[in-house]
C-alpha positions as a LaTeX table, in Angstrom:
\begin{tabular}{lrrr}
\hline
Residue & $x$ (\AA) & $y$ (\AA) & $z$ (\AA) \\
\hline
Unk1 & 0.67 & 7.68 & 28.82 \\
Unk2 & $-2.73$ & 9.04 & 27.86 \\
Unk3 & $-1.11$ & 12.21 & 26.52 \\
Unk4 & 1.19 & 10.18 & 24.25 \\
Unk5 & $-1.78$ & 8.26 & 22.86 \\
Unk6 & $-3.67$ & 11.51 & 22.23 \\
Unk7 & $-0.63$ & 12.95 & 20.45 \\
Unk8 & $-0.37$ & 9.87 & 18.22 \\
Unk9 & $-4.05$ & 10.13 & 17.30 \\
Unk10 & $-3.61$ & 13.84 & 16.58 \\
Unk11 & $-0.59$ & 13.17 & 14.31 \\
Unk12 & $-2.62$ & 10.66 & 12.30 \\
Unk13 & $-5.58$ & 12.99 & 11.94 \\
Unk14 & $-3.32$ & 15.80 & 10.73 \\
Unk15 & $-1.65$ & 13.43 & 8.26 \\
Unk16 & $-5.04$ & 12.23 & 6.96 \\
Unk17 & $-6.19$ & 15.83 & 6.51 \\
Unk18 & $-2.99$ & 16.74 & 4.66 \\
Unk19 & $-3.25$ & 13.72 & 2.38 \\
Unk20 & $-6.87$ & 14.54 & 1.55 \\
Unk21 & $-6.22$ & 18.24 & 0.96 \\
Unk22 & $-3.16$ & 17.50 & $-1.20$ \\
Unk23 & $-5.21$ & 15.67 & $-3.78$ \\
Unk24 & $-5.69$ & 12.43 & $-1.88$ \\
Unk25 & $-6.96$ & 9.63 & $-4.07$ \\
Unk26 & $-7.96$ & 6.00 & $-3.89$ \\
Unk27 & $-5.68$ & 3.23 & $-5.15$ \\
Unk28 & $-6.09$ & $-0.54$ & $-4.96$ \\
Unk29 & $-3.71$ & $-2.96$ & $-3.31$ \\
Unk30 & $-3.79$ & $-6.49$ & $-4.80$ \\
Unk31 & $-3.46$ & $-9.03$ & $-1.99$ \\
Unk32 & $-3.83$ & $-12.81$ & $-2.18$ \\
Unk33 & $-7.30$ & $-14.09$ & $-1.36$ \\
Unk34 & $-7.75$ & $-16.53$ & 1.48 \\
Unk35 & $-7.23$ & $-20.17$ & 0.57 \\
Unk36 & $-10.12$ & $-22.61$ & 0.86 \\
Unk37 & $-8.80$ & $-25.49$ & 3.00 \\
Unk38 & $-11.53$ & $-27.97$ & 2.03 \\
Unk39 & $-10.90$ & $-27.57$ & $-1.71$ \\
Unk40 & $-8.85$ & $-30.54$ & $-3.07$ \\
Unk41 & $-7.54$ & $-28.50$ & $-6.01$ \\
Unk42 & $-6.29$ & $-25.87$ & $-3.56$ \\
Unk43 & $-4.52$ & $-28.51$ & $-1.47$ \\
Unk44 & $-2.79$ & $-29.98$ & $-4.53$ \\
Unk45 & $-1.72$ & $-26.58$ & $-5.82$ \\
Unk46 & $-3.93$ & $-26.86$ & $-8.91$ \\
Unk47 & $-6.18$ & $-23.90$ & $-8.16$ \\
Unk48 & $-5.51$ & $-20.61$ & $-9.90$ \\
Unk49 & $-4.35$ & $-18.02$ & $-7.37$ \\
Unk50 & $-7.05$ & $-15.49$ & $-6.57$ \\
Unk51 & $-6.46$ & $-11.88$ & $-5.60$ \\
Unk52 & $-8.68$ & $-9.31$ & $-3.98$ \\
Unk53 & $-8.53$ & $-5.57$ & $-4.51$ \\
Unk54 & $-8.32$ & $-3.58$ & $-1.30$ \\
Unk55 & $-8.85$ & 0.17 & $-1.48$ \\
Unk56 & $-6.28$ & 2.44 & 0.13 \\
Unk57 & $-7.45$ & 6.01 & 0.69 \\
Unk58 & $-6.29$ & 8.71 & 1.24 \\
Unk59 & $-3.10$ & 8.28 & $-0.74$ \\
Unk60 & $-0.82$ & 10.57 & $-2.72$ \\
Unk61 & 0.84 & 9.30 & $-5.90$ \\
Unk62 & 3.88 & 11.10 & $-7.30$ \\
Unk63 & 6.74 & 10.64 & $-9.74$ \\
Unk64 & 10.15 & 10.37 & $-8.11$ \\
Unk65 & 12.34 & 11.19 & $-11.10$ \\
Unk66 & 11.55 & 13.86 & $-13.69$ \\
Unk67 & 13.45 & 12.12 & $-16.52$ \\
Unk68 & 13.34 & 8.45 & $-17.37$ \\
Unk69 & 16.07 & 6.84 & $-19.44$ \\
Unk70 & 14.84 & 4.78 & $-22.35$ \\
Unk71 & 14.43 & 1.13 & $-21.45$ \\
Unk72 & 14.28 & 1.83 & $-17.70$ \\
Unk73 & 11.23 & 1.45 & $-15.51$ \\
Unk74 & 9.69 & 4.58 & $-14.04$ \\
Unk75 & 9.93 & 4.96 & $-10.27$ \\
Unk76 & 6.94 & 6.30 & $-8.34$ \\
Unk77 & 6.10 & 6.98 & $-4.71$ \\
Unk78 & 2.81 & 6.32 & $-2.99$ \\
Unk79 & 2.16 & 7.79 & 0.44 \\
Unk80 & $-0.70$ & 6.04 & 2.24 \\
Unk81 & $-2.42$ & 6.96 & 5.48 \\
Unk82 & $-1.41$ & 4.80 & 8.45 \\
Unk83 & $-5.02$ & 4.85 & 9.65 \\
Unk84 & $-6.28$ & 2.85 & 6.67 \\
Unk85 & $-3.31$ & 0.45 & 6.80 \\
Unk86 & $-3.88$ & $-0.19$ & 10.51 \\
Unk87 & $-7.59$ & $-0.84$ & 9.93 \\
Unk88 & $-6.73$ & $-3.21$ & 7.07 \\
Unk89 & $-4.20$ & $-5.23$ & 9.06 \\
Unk90 & $-6.65$ & $-5.50$ & 11.96 \\
Unk91 & $-9.43$ & $-6.84$ & 9.71 \\
Unk92 & $-7.32$ & $-9.36$ & 7.77 \\
Unk93 & $-4.94$ & $-12.17$ & 8.64 \\
Unk94 & $-1.88$ & $-9.97$ & 8.21 \\
Unk95 & $-0.10$ & $-9.34$ & 11.49 \\
Unk96 & 1.64 & $-6.15$ & 10.42 \\
Unk97 & 1.85 & $-3.59$ & 7.67 \\
Unk98 & 5.19 & $-5.04$ & 6.59 \\
Unk99 & 3.60 & $-8.48$ & 6.10 \\
Unk100 & 0.71 & $-6.90$ & 4.18 \\
Unk101 & 2.96 & $-5.03$ & 1.74 \\
Unk102 & 5.39 & $-7.96$ & 1.38 \\
Unk103 & 2.60 & $-10.33$ & 0.32 \\
Unk104 & 0.87 & $-7.85$ & $-2.00$ \\
Unk105 & 1.11 & $-8.52$ & $-5.73$ \\
Unk106 & 1.17 & $-4.82$ & $-6.55$ \\
Unk107 & $-0.77$ & $-1.56$ & $-6.57$ \\
Unk108 & $-3.36$ & $-0.56$ & $-9.18$ \\
Unk109 & $-3.20$ & 3.15 & $-9.99$ \\
Unk110 & $-5.42$ & 4.34 & $-12.86$ \\
Unk111 & $-5.62$ & 0.76 & $-14.23$ \\
Unk112 & $-1.82$ & 0.41 & $-14.23$ \\
Unk113 & $-0.26$ & $-2.33$ & $-12.12$ \\
Unk114 & 2.87 & $-1.18$ & $-10.30$ \\
Unk115 & 5.11 & $-3.50$ & $-8.29$ \\
Unk116 & 6.12 & $-2.63$ & $-4.74$ \\
Unk117 & 9.88 & $-2.17$ & $-4.39$ \\
Unk118 & 9.91 & $-1.18$ & $-0.72$ \\
Unk119 & 7.64 & 0.02 & 2.07 \\
Unk120 & 8.83 & 2.34 & 4.83 \\
Unk121 & 7.12 & 3.89 & 7.83 \\
Unk122 & 6.86 & 7.66 & 8.15 \\
Unk123 & 7.00 & 8.70 & 11.81 \\
Unk124 & 6.90 & 11.77 & 13.96 \\
Unk125 & 6.92 & 11.89 & 17.72 \\
Unk126 & 7.22 & 8.11 & 17.82 \\
Unk127 & 3.91 & 7.69 & 15.98 \\
Unk128 & 3.55 & 6.19 & 12.51 \\
Unk129 & 1.36 & 8.55 & 10.50 \\
Unk130 & 1.86 & 7.21 & 6.95 \\
Unk131 & 3.61 & 4.60 & 4.83 \\
Unk132 & 5.76 & 5.37 & 1.80 \\
Unk133 & 5.64 & 2.72 & $-0.92$ \\
Unk134 & 8.34 & 2.86 & $-3.58$ \\
Unk135 & 6.73 & 1.56 & $-6.78$ \\
Unk136 & 8.08 & 0.55 & $-10.17$ \\
Unk137 & 6.22 & 0.43 & $-13.45$ \\
Unk138 & 6.83 & $-2.48$ & $-15.80$ \\
Unk139 & 9.12 & $-1.41$ & $-18.65$ \\
Unk140 & 6.37 & $-2.22$ & $-21.17$ \\
Unk141 & 4.12 & 0.39 & $-19.48$ \\
Unk142 & 6.81 & 3.03 & $-19.08$ \\
Unk143 & 6.12 & 6.22 & $-21.05$ \\
\hline
\end{tabular}
């Protein structure tokens, strides 16, 4: 059992090193801020929703299709280290990475807001070492 745990830690460290050496960058995940239960406006649904920016690093951002048809949104991929996602889910009220990505409003990359289409785990040897987020740009922002 101890050997399996050591292997999982080793896979994550290798993945983190590869992400950093491949031009790893920092992006921001927009997640809803915690509600204030004592606030009457919050209880009535009158408060403006608040979001907090959470940094994800190391991450690799890449285009998924070389050509984009006019009027179609560009598709992008974001590969994020599982180490940072695990630390984030442990420190917030989200029970899992799936819940975190499902509740996120989007991802800020170079001041562009991209919506999350899907989130999948990347595994090897039974250990999750990264997450792949399929992102879509709004058509208005598409090149």
